[in-house]
Short mmCIF file of C-alpha atoms and ligand atoms in Angstrom, two decimals:
data_model
loop_
_atom_site.label_atom_id
_atom_site.label_comp_id
_atom_site.label_asym_id
_atom_site.label_seq_id
_atom_site.Cartn_x
_atom_site.Cartn_y
_atom_site.Cartn_z
CA MET A 6 0.06 -0.09 -0.12
CA ALA A 7 1.10 3.44 -0.86
CA GLN A 8 1.57 4.34 3.00
CA THR A 9 3.68 1.70 3.62
CA GLU A 10 6.07 1.97 0.75
CA ALA A 11 9.73 2.69 2.06
CA GLN A 12 10.93 6.35 1.54
CA PRO A 13 14.61 6.48 1.31
CA ALA A 14 15.92 9.07 3.61
CA PRO A 15 18.13 11.80 1.72
CA ALA A 16 21.46 10.43 1.21
CA LYS A 17 23.30 13.44 2.76
CA PRO A 18 22.27 15.96 5.66
CA ARG A 19 19.73 18.31 4.30
CA VAL A 20 21.02 21.38 5.89
CA GLY A 21 22.93 23.70 3.48
CA ARG A 22 22.88 20.88 0.89
CA VAL A 23 22.93 21.96 -2.72
CA ALA A 24 19.75 20.36 -4.78
CA ASP A 25 20.57 17.68 -7.06
CA PRO A 26 21.15 18.50 -10.78
CA CYS A 27 18.00 18.42 -12.48
CA ALA A 28 15.49 20.08 -14.94
CA MET A 29 12.33 21.51 -13.60
CA VAL A 30 9.15 21.38 -16.17
CA ILE A 31 6.21 23.53 -15.17
CA PHE A 32 2.96 22.65 -16.71
CA GLY A 33 0.84 25.80 -17.05
CA VAL A 34 3.52 28.29 -16.87
CA SER A 35 1.82 31.07 -18.04
CA GLY A 36 -0.17 31.19 -14.79
CA ASP A 37 0.13 33.53 -11.87
CA LEU A 38 1.78 31.04 -9.84
CA THR A 39 4.85 30.65 -11.96
CA ARG A 40 5.65 34.54 -11.91
CA ARG A 41 4.34 35.36 -8.38
CA LYS A 42 6.04 32.37 -6.79
CA LEU A 43 7.95 29.72 -8.73
CA ILE A 44 10.47 31.73 -10.46
CA PRO A 45 11.25 34.22 -7.37
CA ALA A 46 11.73 30.76 -5.26
CA LEU A 47 14.23 29.19 -7.58
CA TYR A 48 16.04 32.56 -8.05
CA ASN A 49 16.22 32.82 -4.23
CA LEU A 50 17.52 29.16 -3.97
CA ALA A 51 20.20 30.28 -6.57
CA SER A 52 21.32 33.20 -4.78
CA GLN A 53 21.51 31.11 -1.49
CA GLN A 54 23.64 28.83 -3.38
CA LEU A 55 21.09 25.64 -2.80
CA LEU A 56 20.25 25.67 -6.64
CA SER A 57 22.62 23.29 -8.44
CA ARG A 58 24.81 24.99 -11.20
CA GLU A 59 23.30 22.18 -13.38
CA PHE A 60 19.87 23.18 -13.48
CA ALA A 61 17.19 24.41 -15.99
CA VAL A 62 13.46 25.03 -16.32
CA VAL A 63 11.31 24.35 -19.12
CA GLY A 64 7.83 26.08 -19.12
CA ILE A 65 4.95 24.45 -20.99
CA GLY A 66 2.12 26.80 -21.94
CA ARG A 67 -0.71 27.11 -24.61
CA THR A 68 0.61 30.65 -25.54
CA PRO A 69 2.52 30.59 -28.84
CA MET A 70 6.09 31.87 -27.76
CA THR A 71 9.45 31.05 -28.57
CA THR A 72 12.11 30.40 -25.73
CA GLU A 73 13.43 33.93 -26.46
CA GLU A 74 10.25 35.70 -25.99
CA ALA A 75 9.43 33.60 -22.96
CA ARG A 76 12.76 34.68 -21.36
CA LYS A 77 11.80 38.36 -21.83
CA LYS A 78 8.67 37.90 -20.17
CA TYR A 79 9.83 36.01 -17.30
CA SER A 80 12.57 38.85 -16.73
CA GLU A 81 9.71 41.71 -16.94
CA ASP A 82 7.82 39.68 -14.39
CA PHE A 83 10.47 38.88 -12.13
CA LYS A 84 11.02 42.71 -11.65
CA GLN A 85 7.60 42.95 -9.99
CA PHE A 86 7.71 39.73 -8.17
CA ALA A 87 11.28 39.33 -6.83
CA THR A 88 11.28 39.28 -3.15
CA GLY A 89 14.50 41.16 -2.50
CA ALA A 90 17.27 42.96 -4.84
CA ILE A 91 18.11 41.42 -8.11
CA ASP A 92 21.56 40.71 -8.80
CA PRO A 93 21.72 41.43 -12.75
CA ASP A 94 24.66 38.35 -13.21
CA LEU A 95 22.79 35.84 -11.39
CA TRP A 96 19.39 36.57 -12.97
CA GLU A 97 21.32 36.28 -16.41
CA TRP A 98 22.66 33.07 -15.35
CA PHE A 99 19.29 31.92 -14.32
CA VAL A 100 17.39 33.32 -17.21
CA ARG A 101 19.71 31.46 -19.69
CA ARG A 102 18.39 28.32 -18.20
CA LEU A 103 14.67 28.94 -18.98
CA HIS A 104 13.16 27.14 -21.96
CA TYR A 105 9.63 27.35 -23.39
CA VAL A 106 7.70 24.78 -25.22
CA ASN A 107 4.12 25.44 -26.78
CA GLY A 108 1.53 22.79 -26.76
CA ASP A 109 -1.77 21.48 -25.65
CA PHE A 110 -1.76 19.15 -22.51
CA ASN A 111 -4.17 16.82 -24.13
CA ASP A 112 -2.02 16.42 -27.43
CA PRO A 113 0.51 13.53 -27.55
CA ALA A 114 2.64 15.54 -29.91
CA THR A 115 3.19 17.97 -26.78
CA TYR A 116 4.75 15.23 -25.03
CA ASP A 117 7.34 14.12 -27.94
CA LYS A 118 8.14 17.81 -28.25
CA LEU A 119 9.07 18.06 -24.29
CA LYS A 120 11.05 14.88 -24.58
CA GLU A 121 12.99 16.33 -27.35
CA THR A 122 13.49 19.65 -25.48
CA LEU A 123 14.56 17.84 -22.27
CA ALA A 124 17.05 15.67 -24.03
CA LYS A 125 18.83 18.68 -25.24
CA VAL A 126 18.33 20.75 -22.20
CA ASP A 127 19.84 17.69 -20.45
CA GLN A 128 22.99 17.71 -22.73
CA ASP A 129 23.41 21.70 -22.65
CA HIS A 130 22.95 22.08 -18.75
CA ALA A 131 24.21 18.62 -17.51
CA THR A 132 21.10 18.05 -15.60
CA HIS A 133 21.78 14.35 -15.09
CA GLY A 134 18.59 13.17 -16.71
CA ASN A 135 16.94 14.24 -13.18
CA PHE A 136 13.44 15.83 -13.97
CA PHE A 137 10.59 16.92 -11.81
CA PHE A 138 7.15 18.05 -13.52
CA TYR A 139 5.36 20.73 -11.37
CA MET A 140 1.51 20.62 -12.09
CA ALA A 141 0.64 24.54 -12.01
CA THR A 142 -2.42 23.54 -14.60
CA ALA A 143 -6.08 23.62 -13.96
CA PRO A 144 -7.01 20.37 -11.76
CA ASN A 145 -8.72 18.58 -14.59
CA TYR A 146 -5.28 17.97 -16.18
CA PHE A 147 -3.50 16.60 -13.21
CA GLY A 148 -4.13 13.07 -14.04
CA SER A 149 -3.88 12.93 -17.85
CA VAL A 150 -0.53 15.10 -18.08
CA VAL A 151 1.08 12.44 -15.26
CA GLU A 152 -0.32 9.70 -17.71
CA GLY A 153 0.81 11.49 -20.63
CA LEU A 154 4.10 11.74 -18.96
CA ALA A 155 4.43 8.12 -18.20
CA GLN A 156 3.39 7.16 -21.81
CA HIS A 157 6.36 8.88 -23.19
CA GLY A 158 8.77 7.19 -20.92
CA LEU A 159 9.42 10.42 -18.88
CA MET A 160 8.39 8.89 -15.29
CA THR A 161 10.85 5.96 -15.81
CA GLU A 162 13.57 6.03 -13.50
CA ASP A 163 16.56 4.19 -14.79
CA ASN A 164 20.39 4.68 -15.02
CA GLY A 165 20.16 6.27 -11.39
CA HIS A 166 18.16 9.40 -12.33
CA TRP A 167 15.17 10.41 -10.74
CA ARG A 168 11.66 11.61 -12.17
CA ARG A 169 9.15 13.50 -9.72
CA VAL A 170 5.99 15.04 -10.09
CA ILE A 171 4.74 17.99 -7.82
CA ILE A 172 0.80 18.47 -7.67
CA GLU A 173 -0.96 21.65 -6.57
CA LYS A 174 -4.06 21.73 -4.76
CA PRO A 175 -6.97 21.10 -5.30
CA PHE A 176 -6.42 17.52 -5.06
CA GLY A 177 -9.89 16.40 -6.05
CA HIS A 178 -13.08 18.15 -5.07
CA ASP A 179 -14.41 15.23 -2.58
CA LEU A 180 -13.28 11.85 -1.29
CA ASP A 181 -14.24 9.94 -4.52
CA SER A 182 -12.56 12.18 -6.95
CA ALA A 183 -9.33 12.26 -4.71
CA LYS A 184 -9.43 8.61 -4.48
CA ALA A 185 -10.01 8.36 -8.41
CA LEU A 186 -6.96 10.94 -9.06
CA ASN A 187 -4.72 8.97 -6.57
CA GLN A 188 -5.47 5.60 -8.32
CA GLN A 189 -5.05 7.10 -11.78
CA ILE A 190 -1.44 8.71 -10.99
CA LEU A 191 -0.51 5.63 -8.94
CA LYS A 192 -1.11 3.41 -11.73
CA VAL A 193 1.61 5.12 -13.75
CA ALA A 194 4.20 6.44 -10.90
CA THR A 195 4.75 5.13 -7.48
CA GLU A 196 3.90 7.20 -4.33
CA ARG A 197 7.81 8.09 -3.84
CA GLN A 198 7.57 9.90 -6.99
CA ILE A 199 4.60 12.05 -6.10
CA TYR A 200 4.67 15.39 -4.17
CA ARG A 201 1.37 16.86 -3.27
CA ILE A 202 2.06 20.37 -2.38
CA ASP A 203 0.03 22.31 0.25
CA HIS A 204 1.72 25.60 0.68
CA TYR A 205 0.97 26.06 4.18
CA LEU A 206 3.84 23.60 4.88
CA GLY A 207 6.29 25.81 3.31
CA LYS A 208 5.32 28.53 5.95
CA GLU A 209 8.14 28.73 8.45
CA THR A 210 5.83 29.18 11.41
CA VAL A 211 4.11 25.85 10.50
CA GLN A 212 7.18 24.12 10.55
CA ASN A 213 7.93 25.79 13.84
CA ILE A 214 4.98 23.96 15.38
CA LEU A 215 7.21 20.67 15.25
CA ALA A 216 10.19 22.66 16.81
CA LEU A 217 8.20 24.02 19.54
CA ARG A 218 6.80 20.76 20.35
CA PHE A 219 9.62 18.41 20.02
CA ALA A 220 12.56 20.30 20.54
CA ASN A 221 11.61 21.59 23.97
CA GLY A 222 11.21 19.76 27.13
CA ILE A 223 8.32 21.83 28.72
CA PHE A 224 5.40 21.70 26.62
CA GLU A 225 4.90 17.80 25.70
CA PRO A 226 4.14 16.93 29.23
CA ILE A 227 1.17 19.44 29.33
CA TRP A 228 0.25 18.94 25.80
CA ASN A 229 -2.95 16.90 26.23
CA ARG A 230 -6.47 16.58 27.80
CA ARG A 231 -5.35 17.06 31.37
CA TYR A 232 -4.10 20.44 30.92
CA ILE A 233 -5.78 21.55 27.52
CA ASP A 234 -9.18 22.84 27.73
CA HIS A 235 -9.42 23.44 24.00
CA ILE A 236 -7.85 24.36 20.74
CA GLN A 237 -8.81 27.02 18.37
CA ILE A 238 -7.44 27.25 14.70
CA SER A 239 -8.26 30.50 12.55
CA VAL A 240 -7.42 31.24 9.28
CA ALA A 241 -8.98 34.66 8.58
CA GLU A 242 -8.35 36.68 5.55
CA THR A 243 -9.33 40.33 4.69
CA VAL A 244 -9.53 39.88 0.84
CA GLY A 245 -12.58 38.53 -0.94
CA VAL A 246 -12.43 36.22 -3.86
CA GLU A 247 -10.72 38.77 -6.02
CA THR A 248 -10.44 37.60 -9.72
CA ARG A 249 -10.85 33.89 -8.74
CA GLY A 250 -14.67 33.95 -8.45
CA GLY A 251 -15.11 31.35 -11.07
CA TYR A 252 -12.91 28.74 -9.51
CA TYR A 253 -14.17 29.51 -6.00
CA ASP A 254 -17.73 29.41 -6.54
CA THR A 255 -17.50 25.74 -7.54
CA ALA A 256 -15.13 25.12 -4.65
CA GLY A 257 -16.17 27.22 -1.19
CA ALA A 258 -14.55 27.95 1.83
CA LEU A 259 -14.57 24.23 3.21
CA ARG A 260 -13.06 22.64 0.10
CA ASP A 261 -10.58 25.55 -0.36
CA MET A 262 -9.08 25.64 3.22
CA VAL A 263 -9.93 22.72 5.42
CA PRO A 264 -9.08 19.39 3.99
CA ASN A 265 -5.46 20.72 3.19
CA HIS A 266 -4.37 23.94 5.03
CA ILE A 267 -6.22 23.53 8.17
CA MET A 268 -5.80 19.72 8.44
CA GLN A 269 -2.20 20.21 8.08
CA LEU A 270 -2.31 22.60 11.15
CA ILE A 271 -4.44 20.41 13.15
CA SER A 272 -2.17 17.39 12.43
CA LEU A 273 1.11 18.92 13.35
CA THR A 274 -0.47 20.60 16.51
CA ALA A 275 -1.95 17.26 17.64
CA MET A 276 0.13 14.50 16.44
CA GLU A 277 2.40 12.13 18.70
CA PRO A 278 5.94 12.78 18.71
CA PRO A 279 7.24 11.05 15.39
CA ILE A 280 10.13 8.32 15.91
CA SER A 281 12.33 10.49 13.49
CA PHE A 282 11.98 13.35 11.01
CA GLU A 283 12.08 10.82 8.31
CA ALA A 284 9.42 11.51 5.67
CA ASN A 285 7.11 8.62 6.68
CA ALA A 286 7.69 8.84 10.32
CA VAL A 287 6.27 12.35 10.45
CA ARG A 288 3.53 11.34 7.85
CA ASP A 289 2.68 8.30 9.79
CA GLU A 290 1.83 10.42 12.73
CA GLN A 291 0.33 13.27 10.85
CA ALA A 292 -2.08 10.48 9.21
CA LYS A 293 -2.97 8.93 12.40
CA ILE A 294 -4.45 11.98 13.85
CA LEU A 295 -6.50 12.70 10.52
CA HIS A 296 -7.89 9.22 10.91
CA ALA A 297 -8.81 9.72 14.79
CA ILE A 298 -10.78 12.59 13.97
CA GLN A 299 -14.48 11.61 14.70
CA PRO A 300 -16.56 11.48 11.50
CA PHE A 301 -19.77 13.48 11.71
CA THR A 302 -23.23 12.11 11.64
CA SER A 303 -25.89 14.15 9.66
CA GLU A 304 -27.10 15.39 12.78
CA GLU A 305 -23.61 16.42 14.09
CA VAL A 306 -22.98 18.51 10.75
CA LEU A 307 -25.86 20.59 11.70
CA SER A 308 -24.87 21.25 15.20
CA LYS A 309 -21.24 21.48 14.83
CA THR A 310 -20.59 23.25 11.67
CA VAL A 311 -21.55 26.71 10.49
CA ARG A 312 -21.33 28.19 7.01
CA GLY A 313 -21.52 31.90 5.89
CA GLN A 314 -21.19 34.02 2.88
CA TYR A 315 -20.07 37.65 3.12
CA GLY A 316 -22.42 40.48 2.15
CA ASP A 317 -21.28 43.85 1.39
CA GLY A 318 -19.70 46.10 3.98
CA THR A 319 -17.20 48.55 4.82
CA MET A 320 -13.51 47.37 5.36
CA ASN A 321 -11.01 49.81 6.21
CA GLY A 322 -13.15 52.77 5.25
CA GLN A 323 -14.09 51.42 1.99
CA ARG A 324 -17.35 50.06 0.58
CA VAL A 325 -16.67 46.57 -0.55
CA PRO A 326 -18.88 44.38 -2.74
CA ALA A 327 -20.99 41.28 -1.62
CA TYR A 328 -19.78 38.00 -2.72
CA ARG A 329 -22.68 37.57 -4.98
CA ALA A 330 -21.65 40.61 -6.91
CA GLU A 331 -18.08 39.44 -7.48
CA GLN A 332 -16.72 38.89 -10.80
CA GLY A 333 -17.73 35.24 -12.07
CA VAL A 334 -19.92 34.59 -8.95
CA PRO A 335 -23.69 33.89 -9.78
CA PRO A 336 -25.90 36.42 -8.36
CA ASP A 337 -27.81 33.77 -6.34
CA SER A 338 -24.50 31.76 -5.38
CA ARG A 339 -25.23 29.66 -2.21
CA THR A 340 -21.30 28.86 -2.00
CA GLU A 341 -20.00 29.53 1.44
CA THR A 342 -17.06 31.87 1.99
CA PHE A 343 -16.92 31.24 5.88
CA VAL A 344 -16.91 27.99 7.65
CA ALA A 345 -16.59 27.15 11.59
CA ILE A 346 -16.61 23.69 12.67
CA LYS A 347 -16.14 21.75 15.85
CA LEU A 348 -14.19 18.49 15.87
CA LEU A 349 -13.10 15.86 18.24
CA ILE A 350 -9.98 13.69 18.34
CA ASP A 351 -10.68 10.27 19.40
CA ASN A 352 -7.41 9.34 20.92
CA TRP A 353 -5.94 9.00 24.58
CA ARG A 354 -4.13 12.57 24.31
CA TRP A 355 -7.35 14.43 23.04
CA ALA A 356 -10.18 12.62 23.95
CA GLY A 357 -13.09 15.55 25.06
CA VAL A 358 -10.89 18.16 23.79
CA PRO A 359 -12.77 20.35 21.29
CA PHE A 360 -10.71 21.53 18.08
CA TYR A 361 -12.50 24.73 16.98
CA LEU A 362 -11.66 25.81 13.51
CA ARG A 363 -12.73 28.76 11.39
CA THR A 364 -11.77 30.20 8.15
CA GLY A 365 -13.27 32.97 6.07
CA LYS A 366 -13.07 35.82 3.53
CA ARG A 367 -13.78 39.47 4.24
CA LEU A 368 -12.92 39.09 7.96
CA PRO A 369 -11.80 42.04 9.86
CA GLY A 370 -8.13 41.09 10.01
CA ARG A 371 -5.58 38.84 8.19
CA ASN A 372 -4.75 36.50 10.65
CA THR A 373 -3.59 32.77 10.92
CA HIS A 374 -2.98 31.38 14.30
CA VAL A 375 -3.56 28.39 16.62
CA VAL A 376 -4.65 29.10 20.27
CA ILE A 377 -4.13 26.47 22.90
CA GLN A 378 -6.10 27.30 25.72
CA PHE A 379 -5.11 25.55 28.95
CA ARG A 380 -7.51 24.65 31.82
CA ARG A 381 -8.63 27.45 34.49
CA ALA A 382 -6.60 27.13 37.81
CA PRO A 383 -8.66 24.76 39.81
CA PHE A 384 -9.32 27.18 42.76
CA ILE A 385 -9.48 30.87 42.85
CA LEU A 386 -7.67 32.18 45.85
CA PHE A 387 -7.94 35.71 44.88
CA ARG A 388 -11.53 36.88 46.00
CA GLU A 389 -11.43 40.28 44.56
CA THR A 390 -11.18 39.05 41.00
CA GLN A 391 -14.44 37.45 39.48
CA VAL A 392 -13.39 33.89 38.43
CA GLU A 393 -14.75 35.00 34.79
CA ASP A 394 -12.52 37.73 34.84
CA LEU A 395 -9.51 35.33 34.79
CA MET A 396 -8.71 34.44 31.23
CA PRO A 397 -7.23 30.81 31.34
CA ASN A 398 -3.56 30.60 29.97
CA GLN A 399 -3.17 30.68 26.34
CA LEU A 400 -0.20 29.88 24.10
CA VAL A 401 -0.85 31.29 20.76
CA LEU A 402 1.10 30.11 17.84
CA HIS A 403 1.06 33.33 15.36
CA ILE A 404 1.50 31.96 11.97
CA GLN A 405 0.99 35.21 9.76
CA PRO A 406 1.03 38.04 9.38
CA GLU A 407 3.36 38.20 12.39
CA GLU A 408 5.40 35.09 12.90
CA GLY A 409 5.91 34.20 16.56
CA ILE A 410 4.60 32.70 19.86
CA SER A 411 2.92 34.24 22.68
CA LEU A 412 1.71 33.17 26.47
CA ARG A 413 -0.92 35.02 28.11
CA PHE A 414 -0.75 34.28 31.84
CA ALA A 415 -2.29 36.19 35.00
CA ALA A 416 -0.15 38.77 37.08
CA LYS A 417 -0.81 40.88 39.73
CA LYS A 418 -1.52 44.61 39.12
CA PRO A 419 0.70 47.02 41.08
CA GLY A 420 -0.88 48.50 43.89
CA PRO A 421 -1.94 47.82 47.65
CA ALA A 422 -4.67 45.52 46.74
CA MET A 423 -4.31 41.98 45.23
CA GLN A 424 -5.76 42.41 41.79
CA LEU A 425 -5.03 40.51 38.85
CA GLY A 426 -4.38 41.41 35.11
CA GLU A 427 -3.64 39.45 32.20
CA VAL A 428 -0.16 39.98 30.36
CA ASP A 429 1.46 38.50 27.32
CA MET A 430 4.61 37.18 26.97
CA ASP A 431 5.87 37.75 23.21
CA PHE A 432 8.41 36.09 20.84
CA GLU A 433 8.61 37.38 17.45
CA TYR A 434 10.54 35.51 14.86
CA ALA A 435 11.88 38.75 13.15
CA ASP A 436 13.30 39.95 16.60
CA TYR A 437 15.67 37.01 16.90
CA PHE A 438 16.11 35.93 13.35
CA GLY A 439 15.44 38.99 11.23
CA GLN A 440 13.22 39.35 8.57
CA THR A 441 13.83 36.85 5.53
CA SER A 442 12.11 37.34 2.40
CA ASN A 443 10.92 34.74 0.61
CA THR A 444 7.93 33.19 -1.11
CA GLY A 445 7.20 30.17 1.02
CA TYR A 446 8.18 27.78 -1.99
CA GLU A 447 12.05 27.57 -1.59
CA ARG A 448 11.81 25.04 0.99
CA LEU A 449 9.28 22.78 -0.82
CA LEU A 450 10.90 23.07 -4.19
CA HIS A 451 14.34 22.49 -2.64
CA ASP A 452 12.98 19.42 -0.82
CA CYS A 453 11.53 17.97 -3.93
CA MET A 454 14.98 18.43 -5.49
CA ILE A 455 16.68 16.40 -2.81
CA GLY A 456 14.01 13.72 -2.50
CA ASP A 457 12.70 14.67 1.01
CA ALA A 458 8.76 14.43 0.95
CA THR A 459 8.24 15.22 4.71
CA LEU A 460 6.54 18.44 3.86
CA PHE A 461 4.42 16.87 1.11
CA GLN A 462 1.01 15.15 1.51
CA ARG A 463 0.71 11.31 1.10
CA ALA A 464 -2.35 9.91 -0.61
CA ASP A 465 -3.74 8.49 2.45
CA MET A 466 -3.29 11.81 4.07
CA VAL A 467 -5.13 13.47 1.27
CA GLU A 468 -8.00 11.23 1.40
CA ALA A 469 -8.15 11.28 5.29
CA GLY A 470 -8.62 14.90 4.90
CA TRP A 471 -11.57 14.59 2.45
CA SER A 472 -13.20 11.80 4.72
CA ILE A 473 -13.54 14.33 7.30
CA VAL A 474 -15.33 16.95 5.21
CA ASN A 475 -17.25 14.87 2.87
CA PRO A 476 -20.15 14.14 5.33
CA VAL A 477 -20.29 18.14 5.84
CA LEU A 478 -20.18 18.41 2.06
CA ASP A 479 -23.30 16.02 1.50
CA VAL A 480 -25.46 17.60 4.20
CA TRP A 481 -24.90 21.12 2.97
CA LYS A 482 -25.68 19.92 -0.39
CA ALA A 483 -28.86 18.34 0.52
CA LEU A 484 -29.98 21.48 2.54
CA PRO A 485 -28.83 24.47 0.81
CA PRO A 486 -28.44 27.64 2.56
CA ARG A 487 -31.52 29.97 2.89
CA ASN A 488 -30.09 33.00 4.81
CA PHE A 489 -27.00 33.85 2.56
CA PRO A 490 -25.50 36.33 2.59
CA ASN A 491 -25.36 35.98 6.47
CA TYR A 492 -22.54 38.04 7.67
CA PRO A 493 -21.46 41.50 6.38
CA SER A 494 -18.02 42.15 5.01
CA GLY A 495 -15.71 43.29 7.93
CA CYS A 496 -17.19 41.12 10.81
CA TRP A 497 -15.91 37.88 12.11
CA GLY A 498 -18.44 35.65 10.13
CA PRO A 499 -22.22 34.91 11.06
CA LYS A 500 -23.27 35.08 14.61
CA GLU A 501 -23.62 31.12 14.72
CA SER A 502 -19.99 30.90 14.69
CA ASP A 503 -19.73 32.66 18.14
CA GLU A 504 -22.54 30.62 19.53
CA LEU A 505 -20.85 27.50 18.35
CA LEU A 506 -18.21 28.55 21.25
CA GLU A 507 -20.39 30.53 23.59
CA ARG A 508 -22.98 27.74 24.18
CA GLU A 509 -19.90 25.88 25.63
CA GLY A 510 -18.65 28.71 27.51
CA ARG A 511 -15.80 29.65 25.26
CA ARG A 512 -15.09 32.41 22.87
CA TRP A 513 -13.01 32.95 19.76
CA ARG A 514 -9.88 34.83 20.41
CA ASN A 515 -9.68 37.60 17.40
CA PHE A 516 -6.59 39.36 16.19
CA GLU A 517 -7.62 42.38 14.25
CA GLN A 518 -4.58 42.92 12.08
C1 BG6 B 30 -5.06 29.10 -1.09
C2 BG6 B 30 -6.61 29.24 -1.26
O1 BG6 B 30 -4.62 27.73 -1.11
O2 BG6 B 30 -4.71 29.80 0.24
C3 BG6 B 30 -7.11 30.68 -1.12
O3 BG6 B 30 -6.99 28.71 -2.50
C4 BG6 B 30 -6.45 31.32 0.11
O4 BG6 B 30 -8.48 30.92 -1.47
C5 BG6 B 30 -4.89 31.10 0.33
O5 BG6 B 30 -6.36 32.75 -0.17
C6 BG6 B 30 -4.55 31.47 1.58
O6 BG6 B 30 -3.16 31.41 1.70
P1 BG6 B 30 -2.04 32.42 2.58
O7 BG6 B 30 -0.88 31.89 2.30
O8 BG6 B 30 -2.34 33.64 1.82
O9 BG6 B 30 -2.76 32.37 3.78
#
């Protein structure tokens, strides 16, 4: 089975390791992802000397263009999307390694052309026959492109070279389609060759959850149901759907954010310590958590989930349109732009500890964080302070925009009376390690080039994520919402989201930044 397949550990230590010689092929190169993230990330790797000198990129797109024209375009785009100062000599070195192939992904002739180009590129740039293919296409091409590559021998690993595929999200649109896609791909490639990307795992602070938990002795002993009251995970966005209305209206907030990004945050926060940082050791523990999440019955979907859609409103003093008035969105759309869910994890560590999660667009702050709320002190010694006035301790993992960790606890207010106030002890990444400018894709691309799949999703993990949301999708489909839009832009979602916690004596922690 895919999940038990042995994953060879990277041969050499990963820190500071220069990536293997290779060529990267980008399917759907004309899209936004290439110019905003992939090219700047590759350039950053080159400037940190983590990219092999024996490297090349081949872009494939439907726009008729020569390689020279493509290089000009990449250069123009790069001026806009570089994350730091551009070194003209380095860019010149880099751009000479970019090639372009024009073709339709459904046409077998495109793969013949690609094969010829790769043979030449391999010779010119000494890429050692190592190729990885990045699917930056519309999701309906993922399966057929991998098949096309395999049919043309481009997935075959022999003579010591490797072939890998990076697949963007969305990986399927429900459990059945995700399974079907896995089957289609795994017929022609092995799990070891497949890198399902989730850009949340490229974020430093998401990776830092592992460091916080497993590199420190003080947290693990209290990281369980005896000490933790509940956990909140919020991924709040101020933006609306911008130009992505066409895609978003077929997806909605649940599909767009929960089985992927939010499940990553849950599994890293809740997993057991892995036996090593080898890819499958980490992913086995993540997968176990996903499997331990209690499946929803139809009744539970009604009581434990909330959906919302934004109406118009005012944000930062500006009027913004309702979701239904956005470009590409039907005026009677029933797609949710907000979701809040209460989950329980059935294992010894977490039994009875609610995990509340929410995500939405057009909320008052752009803020992703995990709040670990500890149980209250068992006995209140301080008579002049109302029990309710004492907030329990909270450890907050700030993922973005600030990156850091804060701990909230009670302290005595100065003065003759014994009165308590809340204080925060803050650690900010930037204060200790300085600001690093990167796209979030550097680590993931580099990992693929050295064969480390730890931060990529395995087939079973993707399917487990979908299994959790599938009952919700089914019930929501059967009972379309009648009250959309149900929150104005610029507020924290529908009132039912607050009620989800309030009826259990809890409340969301909101960060308005
Ligand atoms: C994407 C979603 O995967 O993640 C978008 O499709 C969302 O809808 C984005 O805006 C959020 O990513 P980030 O890195 O800005 O938190």
